[in-house]
Amino acid sequence: MESCSSGYQNLNESDRRISNAFTSKKQVQDFEMSNVTVVPDETYTVAQAVDTFGFGRFQVKLSLFTGLCWMADSMETTILSILSPTLQYEWQITLFQQALATTVVFMGMMLSLPFWGSFSDKFGRKTALTLCSVLLFYFGILSSMSPNYTWLLVLRGLVGFAIGCSPQSVTLYAEFLPCKQRAKCVVLLDCFWALGACFEVLLALIVMPTLGWKWLLVLSTAPLLGFACVCPWLPESAKYLVTSGQTDKAIDTLKKVAHDNGKPMLLGRLVVDDVVLEEKRGHFTDLLLPQLRVSSILLWFIWLVCAFCYYGIVLMSTGLFESSNNNRTCSSNLDSGIFKTVQSCTAESHYLTTRDYIDLLWTTLAEFPGIFATIFVIDRFGRKITLVFQFTLFAITLFLLFQYAKNRVLLTITLFLARGIIAGVFQAIYVYTPEVYPTPLKSIGVGTCSAMARLGAMVTPYVAQVLLKSSFNTSIIIYITAALMAAIASSLLPIETKGRDMKEEYVEKE
């Protein structure tokens, strides 16, 4: 019994030592946990890390960097509406040549989408955006030195090819955004687009009367030069790094996010998330599966019409302002029958006046209230209702042009309303489309819709710049009809994504 008692005492003493050691270890762990966020299963993904760190100083800086790229893209697009009438006056090009100078830029953008998508997936978002900014700056400068119309077409086409990479800046930005703030922040990023458009008009107002269009092309590359300079500080996508096997670099990037946002770094092992094996990735034919077929076809049409109408308003604004400066020549044009072709007023075309630029600036400013109104409406009434309402309201606004096209003040107000409404439509459809498709089909789904938008942008110059000058009524009726058809298509969309969980899988074909 004595030996047993001694054994129990030794055992109790051993238990106390183990208990003390456990308590000491627990205290150390508690201290560590107060300084580091621990994921229960000792692993974490990039998405979990970004959500944990929240929205902070890192995202604010990234917003400014990517916004600069988006601003440069907007300026290169807006300049098309300013450059066309000037080239027609100086080089005596035809209306079709004028429209082709616009179309070739969008053609370059559409053709470059697969290239830049593949390039950024292989070499990273940062590398693609750096190369894009350098090429865009280079070809923008060369465009200003174009000796003739043919060279201008080639170089502006190359500018369009480089612009095709700019959506990668939004991809990079979205991959560092917490889930709850992602949709709203991506929409707000479009404020930089509107800011770039306004800046381009102001720059034209200052430069065009004194230095001419060549210097406008040169100075319009300033945001590109600024973006190229900040590219060394641009972070690479942590998702790209971890999926390409560069886990250490991905962790370093996440540590930077945590430090800038004042949050502790996660403990545990970084694992890959949202990766779909190549054989399991979505293909184009999957967009036409029975459960997605109607949505895909309707979305392709809606995206095409949206770009057709948006760039149509941008391009026709300068033509309408230019026409209103010459009432004698263009009045018969505005009164012409629907299918009646009359002599174009551009035979006596001239440079845009200071008043033209100021009124163009007013219509461009409309994008800001259009963006904020869409943000306010879309989460309260739903995506489908917002699209139907905005397309219908856009068509009604265009009807007002039949009455107010001759009155300069009312014309400016009408174009202001139309520009704001159609800019809001673009934001609504950008929010809706990724929410419809499951994760394996998001990229291909949004990519095909974007391609359809480029197609609409390629067609619209021949209506907004060519047909408008020969038959005002016909061109406006085309835009009204397209908008109303898009409103009907929006109402027929089978899915309302407001408050709907985003699907991660889809049923494959047997």
Coordinates of C-alpha atoms in Angstrom, one line a residue:
M1 CA 0.0 0.0 0.0
E2 CA 2.9 2.3 0.8
S3 CA 4.4 1.7 -2.6
C4 CA 1.0 2.3 -4.2
S5 CA 0.6 5.5 -2.3
S6 CA 4.1 6.6 -3.4
G7 CA 3.2 5.7 -7.0
Y8 CA 0.0 7.8 -6.9
Q9 CA 2.0 10.7 -5.4
N10 CA 4.5 10.5 -8.3
L11 CA 1.6 10.2 -10.8
N12 CA -0.1 13.3 -9.2
E13 CA 3.2 15.2 -9.3
S14 CA 3.6 14.2 -13.0
D15 CA 0.0 15.3 -13.7
R16 CA 0.7 18.7 -12.1
R17 CA 3.8 19.2 -14.2
I18 CA 1.9 18.3 -17.4
S19 CA -0.9 20.6 -16.3
N20 CA 1.5 23.4 -15.6
A21 CA 3.3 22.9 -18.9
F22 CA -0.1 22.8 -20.8
T23 CA -1.2 26.0 -19.0
S24 CA 2.1 27.7 -19.9
K25 CA 1.7 26.6 -23.5
K26 CA -1.9 27.8 -23.6
Q27 CA -0.9 31.2 -22.3
V28 CA 1.7 31.5 -25.0
Q29 CA -0.9 30.5 -27.6
D30 CA -3.4 33.0 -26.2
F31 CA -0.8 35.7 -26.5
E32 CA 0.0 34.7 -30.1
M33 CA -3.7 34.5 -31.0
S34 CA -4.2 38.1 -29.7
N35 CA -1.7 39.2 -32.3
V36 CA -2.5 36.9 -35.2
T37 CA -5.8 35.7 -36.6
V38 CA -6.0 31.9 -36.7
V39 CA -8.1 29.9 -39.1
P40 CA -9.5 26.9 -37.2
D41 CA -8.4 24.2 -39.7
E42 CA -4.9 25.8 -39.9
T43 CA -5.4 26.6 -43.6
Y44 CA -6.7 29.7 -45.3
T45 CA -7.4 30.9 -48.9
V46 CA -6.7 34.2 -50.5
A47 CA -10.4 35.0 -50.5
Q48 CA -10.6 34.3 -46.7
A49 CA -7.5 36.5 -46.1
V50 CA -8.9 39.4 -48.2
D51 CA -12.3 39.2 -46.4
T52 CA -10.5 39.1 -43.0
F53 CA -8.3 42.2 -43.7
G54 CA -11.4 44.1 -45.0
F55 CA -11.4 47.3 -47.0
G56 CA -8.6 49.7 -46.0
R57 CA -5.7 51.8 -47.0
F58 CA -4.4 49.1 -49.4
Q59 CA -7.6 49.1 -51.4
V60 CA -7.7 52.9 -51.5
K61 CA -4.3 53.0 -53.0
L62 CA -5.2 50.3 -55.5
S63 CA -8.3 52.2 -56.4
L64 CA -6.2 55.2 -57.4
F65 CA -3.7 53.0 -59.4
T66 CA -6.3 51.0 -61.4
G67 CA -8.5 54.1 -61.7
L68 CA -5.7 55.8 -63.5
C69 CA -5.7 53.0 -66.1
W70 CA -9.5 53.2 -66.4
M71 CA -9.2 56.9 -66.9
A72 CA -6.7 56.5 -69.7
D73 CA -9.0 54.0 -71.4
S74 CA -11.9 56.5 -71.2
M75 CA -9.8 59.3 -72.7
E76 CA -8.7 57.2 -75.7
T77 CA -12.3 56.4 -76.3
T78 CA -13.7 59.9 -75.8
I79 CA -11.2 61.4 -78.2
L80 CA -12.9 59.5 -81.0
S81 CA -15.9 61.8 -80.9
I82 CA -13.6 64.9 -81.0
L83 CA -11.1 63.6 -83.6
S84 CA -13.6 62.6 -86.3
P85 CA -15.1 66.0 -87.3
T86 CA -11.6 67.6 -87.2
L87 CA -10.1 65.0 -89.5
Q88 CA -13.1 65.3 -91.8
Y89 CA -12.5 69.0 -92.1
E90 CA -8.7 68.9 -92.4
W91 CA -8.2 65.8 -94.5
Q92 CA -11.5 66.0 -96.4
I93 CA -12.3 62.3 -95.7
T94 CA -15.8 60.9 -96.4
L95 CA -18.3 60.0 -93.7
F96 CA -17.6 56.3 -94.1
Q97 CA -13.9 57.0 -93.6
Q98 CA -14.7 59.0 -90.6
A99 CA -16.8 56.1 -89.1
L100 CA -14.0 53.6 -90.0
A101 CA -11.5 55.6 -88.0
T102 CA -13.7 54.9 -85.0
T103 CA -14.6 51.3 -85.8
V104 CA -11.0 50.3 -86.2
V105 CA -10.3 51.1 -82.6
F106 CA -13.1 48.9 -81.3
M107 CA -12.1 46.2 -83.8
G108 CA -8.6 46.2 -82.2
M109 CA -10.1 46.0 -78.8
M110 CA -12.3 43.0 -79.7
L111 CA -9.5 41.1 -81.4
S112 CA -7.1 41.6 -78.5
L113 CA -9.4 40.3 -75.8
P114 CA -8.4 36.6 -76.1
F115 CA -4.7 37.6 -76.3
W116 CA -4.7 39.8 -73.2
G117 CA -6.7 37.3 -71.2
S118 CA -4.3 34.5 -72.0
F119 CA -1.3 36.7 -71.5
S120 CA -2.4 37.9 -68.0
D121 CA -3.3 34.3 -67.0
K122 CA 0.2 33.1 -68.0
F123 CA 2.4 36.1 -66.9
G124 CA 0.3 37.9 -64.4
R125 CA -2.1 40.9 -64.2
K126 CA 0.7 43.3 -63.3
T127 CA 3.0 42.3 -66.2
A128 CA 0.1 42.6 -68.7
L129 CA -1.0 46.0 -67.4
T130 CA 2.6 47.3 -67.5
L131 CA 3.1 46.1 -71.1
C132 CA -0.4 47.5 -72.0
S133 CA 0.5 51.0 -70.6
V134 CA 3.8 51.1 -72.5
L135 CA 2.3 50.0 -75.8
L136 CA -0.7 52.4 -75.4
F137 CA 1.6 55.3 -74.7
Y138 CA 3.9 54.4 -77.6
F139 CA 1.1 54.0 -80.2
G140 CA -0.7 57.0 -78.9
I141 CA 2.4 59.2 -79.5
L142 CA 2.9 57.6 -83.0
S143 CA -0.8 58.3 -83.9
S144 CA -0.1 62.0 -83.5
M145 CA 2.6 61.7 -86.2
S146 CA 0.4 60.0 -88.7
P147 CA 1.2 61.5 -92.2
N148 CA -2.1 60.3 -93.8
Y149 CA -5.4 58.6 -93.2
T150 CA -4.0 55.1 -93.8
W151 CA -1.3 55.4 -91.2
L152 CA -3.8 56.8 -88.8
L153 CA -6.1 53.8 -89.2
V154 CA -3.2 51.3 -88.6
L155 CA -1.9 53.1 -85.5
R156 CA -5.4 53.7 -84.0
G157 CA -6.1 50.0 -84.5
L158 CA -3.0 49.2 -82.5
V159 CA -4.1 51.7 -79.9
G160 CA -7.4 49.7 -79.7
F161 CA -5.4 46.5 -79.4
A162 CA -3.5 47.8 -76.4
I163 CA -6.7 49.2 -74.8
G164 CA -8.1 45.6 -74.8
C165 CA -6.0 44.9 -71.8
S166 CA -7.5 47.6 -69.6
P167 CA -10.3 45.3 -68.2
Q168 CA -7.5 43.4 -66.5
S169 CA -7.1 46.3 -64.2
V170 CA -10.6 45.7 -62.9
T171 CA -9.9 42.0 -62.5
L172 CA -6.8 42.8 -60.4
Y173 CA -8.8 45.3 -58.4
A174 CA -11.7 42.9 -57.7
E175 CA -9.3 40.2 -56.5
F176 CA -8.2 42.4 -53.6
L177 CA -11.8 43.4 -52.6
P178 CA -13.7 41.9 -49.7
C179 CA -16.8 40.1 -50.8
K180 CA -19.3 42.5 -49.3
Q181 CA -17.7 45.6 -50.9
R182 CA -16.9 44.1 -54.3
A183 CA -19.9 45.0 -56.4
K184 CA -20.2 48.5 -55.1
C185 CA -16.5 49.3 -55.4
V186 CA -16.3 48.0 -59.0
V187 CA -19.2 50.2 -59.9
L188 CA -17.7 53.2 -58.2
L189 CA -14.5 52.6 -60.1
D190 CA -16.4 53.7 -63.2
C191 CA -16.2 57.2 -61.7
F192 CA -12.7 57.2 -63.0
W193 CA -14.1 56.5 -66.5
A194 CA -16.4 59.5 -66.3
L195 CA -13.5 61.6 -64.9
G196 CA -11.3 60.6 -67.8
A197 CA -14.1 61.5 -70.3
C198 CA -14.5 65.0 -68.7
F199 CA -10.8 65.6 -68.6
E200 CA -10.5 64.7 -72.3
V201 CA -13.1 67.3 -73.2
L202 CA -11.5 70.0 -71.0
L203 CA -8.1 69.1 -72.6
A204 CA -9.6 69.4 -76.1
L205 CA -11.2 72.8 -75.1
I206 CA -7.7 74.1 -74.2
V207 CA -5.5 72.4 -76.8
M208 CA -7.6 72.2 -80.0
P209 CA -8.0 75.9 -80.8
T210 CA -4.3 76.6 -80.5
L211 CA -2.2 73.4 -80.9
G212 CA -4.5 71.2 -82.9
W213 CA -5.5 67.5 -82.8
K214 CA -1.9 66.1 -83.0
W215 CA -1.0 67.7 -79.7
L216 CA -4.3 66.6 -78.2
L217 CA -3.3 63.0 -79.0
V218 CA 0.1 63.5 -77.4
L219 CA -1.2 65.1 -74.2
S220 CA -4.0 62.6 -73.9
T221 CA -1.3 59.9 -73.1
A222 CA -0.4 61.7 -69.9
P223 CA -2.4 59.3 -67.6
L224 CA -0.8 56.4 -69.4
L225 CA 2.6 57.8 -68.6
G226 CA 1.5 58.2 -65.0
F227 CA 0.2 54.7 -64.8
A228 CA 3.4 53.3 -66.3
C229 CA 5.4 55.1 -63.6
V230 CA 3.3 53.6 -60.8
C231 CA 3.4 50.1 -62.2
P232 CA 6.5 49.1 -60.2
W233 CA 4.4 49.7 -57.0
L234 CA 1.4 47.9 -58.4
P235 CA 0.8 44.6 -56.5
E236 CA 0.5 41.3 -58.4
S237 CA -2.7 39.4 -57.9
A238 CA -2.3 37.1 -54.9
K239 CA -4.7 34.7 -56.5
Y240 CA -2.6 34.6 -59.6
L241 CA 0.6 34.0 -57.5
V242 CA -0.8 31.2 -55.5
T243 CA -2.4 29.4 -58.5
S244 CA 0.9 29.7 -60.4
G245 CA 2.8 28.1 -57.6
Q246 CA 4.4 31.2 -56.2
T247 CA 3.0 30.8 -52.7
D248 CA 5.8 32.7 -50.9
K249 CA 5.2 35.8 -53.0
A250 CA 1.4 35.5 -52.5
I251 CA 2.0 35.4 -48.7
D252 CA 4.3 38.5 -49.0
T253 CA 1.5 40.3 -50.9
L254 CA -1.1 39.3 -48.3
K255 CA 1.2 40.5 -45.5
K256 CA 1.4 43.9 -47.3
V257 CA -2.4 44.0 -47.4
A258 CA -2.6 43.2 -43.7
H259 CA 0.0 45.8 -42.8
D260 CA -1.6 48.6 -44.8
N261 CA -5.0 47.8 -43.4
G262 CA -3.7 47.5 -39.8
K263 CA -4.8 43.9 -39.4
P264 CA -2.9 40.9 -38.1
M265 CA -1.7 38.3 -40.6
L266 CA -3.4 34.9 -40.7
L267 CA -1.7 31.9 -39.2
G268 CA -1.8 28.6 -41.0
R269 CA -1.0 27.3 -44.5
L270 CA -2.1 29.2 -47.6
V271 CA -4.1 27.0 -50.0
V272 CA -5.5 27.4 -53.4
D273 CA -9.2 28.4 -53.7
D274 CA -11.6 28.8 -56.6
V275 CA -9.4 26.8 -58.9
V276 CA -11.2 24.6 -61.5
L277 CA -9.1 22.0 -63.3
E278 CA -8.7 22.8 -66.9
E279 CA -10.9 19.8 -68.0
K280 CA -13.6 21.1 -65.6
R281 CA -13.5 24.7 -66.8
G282 CA -16.5 26.1 -68.6
H283 CA -16.5 26.2 -72.4
F284 CA -18.4 28.4 -74.8
T285 CA -20.9 25.6 -75.5
D286 CA -21.7 25.4 -71.8
L287 CA -23.3 28.8 -72.0
L288 CA -26.0 27.2 -74.1
L289 CA -26.9 24.5 -71.6
P290 CA -30.7 24.3 -71.1
Q291 CA -30.6 26.1 -67.8
L292 CA -28.5 29.0 -69.2
R293 CA -29.4 29.2 -72.8
V294 CA -32.1 31.9 -72.5
S295 CA -30.1 34.0 -70.2
S296 CA -27.0 33.9 -72.4
I297 CA -28.8 34.8 -75.6
L298 CA -30.7 37.6 -74.0
L299 CA -27.5 38.9 -72.3
W300 CA -25.6 38.9 -75.6
F301 CA -28.3 41.0 -77.2
I302 CA -28.5 43.4 -74.2
W303 CA -24.8 44.0 -74.0
L304 CA -24.7 44.6 -77.8
V305 CA -27.5 47.2 -77.6
C306 CA -26.0 48.8 -74.5
A307 CA -22.7 49.5 -76.2
F308 CA -24.5 50.4 -79.4
C309 CA -26.5 53.1 -77.6
Y310 CA -23.8 54.3 -75.2
Y311 CA -21.2 55.0 -77.9
G312 CA -23.9 56.2 -80.2
I313 CA -24.8 59.0 -77.8
V314 CA -21.1 59.8 -77.3
L315 CA -20.4 60.0 -81.1
M316 CA -23.7 61.8 -82.1
S317 CA -23.3 64.5 -79.5
T318 CA -20.5 66.3 -81.4
G319 CA -22.4 65.8 -84.7
L320 CA -25.5 67.4 -83.3
F321 CA -23.7 70.3 -81.7
E322 CA -21.8 70.9 -85.0
S323 CA -25.0 70.8 -86.9
S324 CA -26.8 73.2 -84.6
N325 CA -24.0 75.8 -85.4
N326 CA -25.2 75.9 -89.0
N327 CA -29.0 76.1 -89.0
R328 CA -29.3 77.0 -92.6
T329 CA -27.4 74.0 -93.9
C330 CA -28.6 71.4 -91.4
S331 CA -32.2 72.5 -90.7
S332 CA -33.5 70.6 -93.7
N333 CA -31.6 67.6 -92.5
L334 CA -33.5 67.6 -89.2
D335 CA -36.8 67.9 -90.9
S336 CA -36.2 65.2 -93.4
G337 CA -38.5 62.3 -93.7
I338 CA -37.7 59.0 -92.0
F339 CA -36.4 57.3 -95.1
K340 CA -35.5 60.4 -97.1
T341 CA -31.9 61.0 -97.9
V342 CA -30.8 64.6 -98.0
Q343 CA -27.5 66.4 -98.7
S344 CA -25.1 66.1 -95.7
C345 CA -24.5 69.3 -93.8
T346 CA -20.8 68.2 -93.3
A347 CA -20.0 69.6 -96.7
E348 CA -19.5 72.8 -94.8
S349 CA -18.1 71.2 -91.7
H350 CA -15.8 73.1 -89.4
Y351 CA -13.9 72.8 -86.1
L352 CA -15.9 72.4 -83.0
T353 CA -16.4 75.7 -81.2
T354 CA -15.8 76.6 -77.6
R355 CA -19.5 76.4 -77.0
D356 CA -19.5 72.9 -78.5
Y357 CA -16.8 71.7 -76.1
I358 CA -18.6 73.3 -73.1
D359 CA -21.9 71.6 -74.0
L360 CA -20.1 68.4 -74.7
L361 CA -18.6 68.6 -71.2
W362 CA -22.0 69.1 -69.7
T363 CA -23.3 65.9 -71.4
T364 CA -20.2 64.0 -70.2
L365 CA -20.7 65.1 -66.6
A366 CA -24.1 63.2 -66.7
E367 CA -22.3 59.9 -66.2
F368 CA -21.7 60.8 -62.5
P369 CA -25.4 61.1 -61.5
G370 CA -26.1 58.1 -63.7
I371 CA -23.6 55.9 -61.8
F372 CA -24.8 57.0 -58.3
A373 CA -28.5 56.7 -59.3
T374 CA -27.9 53.1 -60.5
I375 CA -26.2 52.2 -57.2
F376 CA -29.1 53.6 -55.3
V377 CA -31.8 51.8 -57.4
I378 CA -30.3 48.5 -58.2
D379 CA -30.2 47.0 -54.7
R380 CA -33.7 48.3 -53.9
F381 CA -35.7 47.3 -56.9
G382 CA -33.6 44.5 -58.4
R383 CA -31.4 44.1 -61.5
K384 CA -34.1 43.3 -64.0
I385 CA -36.4 46.1 -63.1
T386 CA -33.5 48.6 -63.2
L387 CA -32.5 47.5 -66.7
V388 CA -36.1 47.6 -68.0
F389 CA -36.7 51.0 -66.5
Q390 CA -33.5 52.5 -67.7
F391 CA -33.7 51.2 -71.3
T392 CA -37.3 52.5 -71.5
L393 CA -36.4 55.9 -70.1
F394 CA -33.5 56.1 -72.5
A395 CA -35.9 55.5 -75.4
I396 CA -38.3 58.2 -74.2
T397 CA -35.5 60.7 -73.8
L398 CA -34.4 60.0 -77.4
F399 CA -37.9 60.8 -78.5
L400 CA -37.4 64.3 -77.2
L401 CA -34.7 64.9 -79.7
F402 CA -37.3 65.1 -82.5
Q403 CA -38.7 68.2 -80.8
Y404 CA -35.6 69.8 -79.2
A405 CA -32.8 69.1 -81.7
K406 CA -32.9 72.7 -83.0
N407 CA -32.9 74.3 -79.6
R408 CA -29.3 74.3 -78.3
V409 CA -30.1 74.5 -74.6
L410 CA -32.8 71.8 -74.7
L411 CA -30.6 69.7 -77.0
T412 CA -27.9 69.8 -74.3
I413 CA -30.3 68.9 -71.5
T414 CA -31.7 66.0 -73.5
L415 CA -28.3 64.6 -74.4
F416 CA -27.3 65.1 -70.7
L417 CA -30.2 62.9 -69.6
A418 CA -29.6 60.3 -72.3
R419 CA -25.9 60.0 -71.5
G420 CA -26.6 59.6 -67.8
I421 CA -29.2 57.0 -68.3
I422 CA -27.3 54.8 -70.7
A423 CA -24.2 55.0 -68.5
G424 CA -26.3 53.7 -65.6
V425 CA -27.4 50.8 -67.8
F426 CA -23.8 49.8 -68.4
Q427 CA -23.2 49.7 -64.6
A428 CA -26.4 47.6 -64.0
I429 CA -25.5 45.0 -66.6
Y430 CA -21.9 44.8 -65.3
V431 CA -23.3 43.9 -61.9
Y432 CA -25.9 41.5 -63.2
T433 CA -23.9 39.4 -65.6
P434 CA -21.3 37.9 -63.2
E435 CA -24.1 37.0 -60.8
V436 CA -25.9 34.9 -63.3
Y437 CA -23.1 32.5 -64.2
P438 CA -21.6 29.9 -61.8
T439 CA -17.9 30.2 -61.0
P440 CA -16.6 27.9 -63.8
L441 CA -18.5 29.9 -66.4
K442 CA -18.0 33.5 -65.1
S443 CA -14.9 34.3 -67.2
I444 CA -16.3 32.9 -70.5
G445 CA -19.7 34.3 -69.8
V446 CA -18.6 37.9 -69.1
G447 CA -16.0 37.6 -71.9
T448 CA -18.5 36.7 -74.6
C449 CA -20.8 39.5 -73.4
S450 CA -17.9 41.9 -73.6
A451 CA -17.2 40.7 -77.2
M452 CA -20.8 41.4 -78.2
A453 CA -20.5 44.9 -76.7
R454 CA -17.4 45.5 -78.9
L455 CA -19.5 44.4 -81.9
G456 CA -22.2 46.9 -81.0
A457 CA -19.5 49.6 -80.6
M458 CA -18.1 48.8 -84.1
V459 CA -21.5 49.2 -85.8
T460 CA -22.7 52.4 -84.1
P461 CA -20.4 54.8 -85.9
Y462 CA -22.2 54.1 -89.2
V463 CA -25.5 55.2 -87.6
A464 CA -24.2 58.0 -85.3
Q465 CA -21.7 59.5 -87.7
V466 CA -22.9 58.5 -91.2
L467 CA -26.6 58.0 -91.2
L468 CA -27.2 60.9 -88.7
K469 CA -25.9 63.3 -91.3
S470 CA -28.1 62.1 -94.1
S471 CA -31.3 61.2 -92.2
F472 CA -31.6 62.4 -88.6
N473 CA -35.0 60.8 -88.0
T474 CA -34.0 57.4 -89.2
S475 CA -30.9 57.2 -87.0
I476 CA -32.8 58.3 -83.9
I477 CA -35.6 55.8 -84.6
I478 CA -32.9 53.0 -84.9
Y479 CA -31.6 53.8 -81.4
I480 CA -35.1 54.1 -79.9
T481 CA -36.1 50.7 -81.4
A482 CA -32.9 49.0 -80.2
A483 CA -33.4 50.4 -76.6
L484 CA -37.1 49.2 -76.5
M485 CA -36.1 45.8 -77.7
A486 CA -33.4 45.6 -75.0
A487 CA -36.0 46.6 -72.4
I488 CA -38.2 43.7 -73.5
A489 CA -35.2 41.4 -73.5
S490 CA -34.3 42.5 -69.9
S491 CA -37.9 41.8 -68.8
L492 CA -37.6 38.2 -70.2
L493 CA -34.4 37.4 -68.3
P494 CA -35.3 34.3 -66.3
I495 CA -33.2 35.0 -63.2
E496 CA -33.3 37.9 -60.8
T497 CA -30.0 37.9 -58.9
K498 CA -30.9 40.4 -56.2
G499 CA -30.3 38.7 -52.8
R500 CA -29.5 35.4 -54.7
D501 CA -26.4 33.3 -53.6
M502 CA -23.9 33.0 -56.4
K503 CA -23.6 29.5 -57.7
E504 CA -20.3 27.7 -57.7
E505 CA -21.2 24.8 -59.8
Y506 CA -23.3 23.9 -62.8
V507 CA -24.8 20.8 -64.2
E508 CA -22.7 19.6 -67.1
K509 CA -24.0 18.0 -70.3
E510 CA -24.2 14.2 -70.2

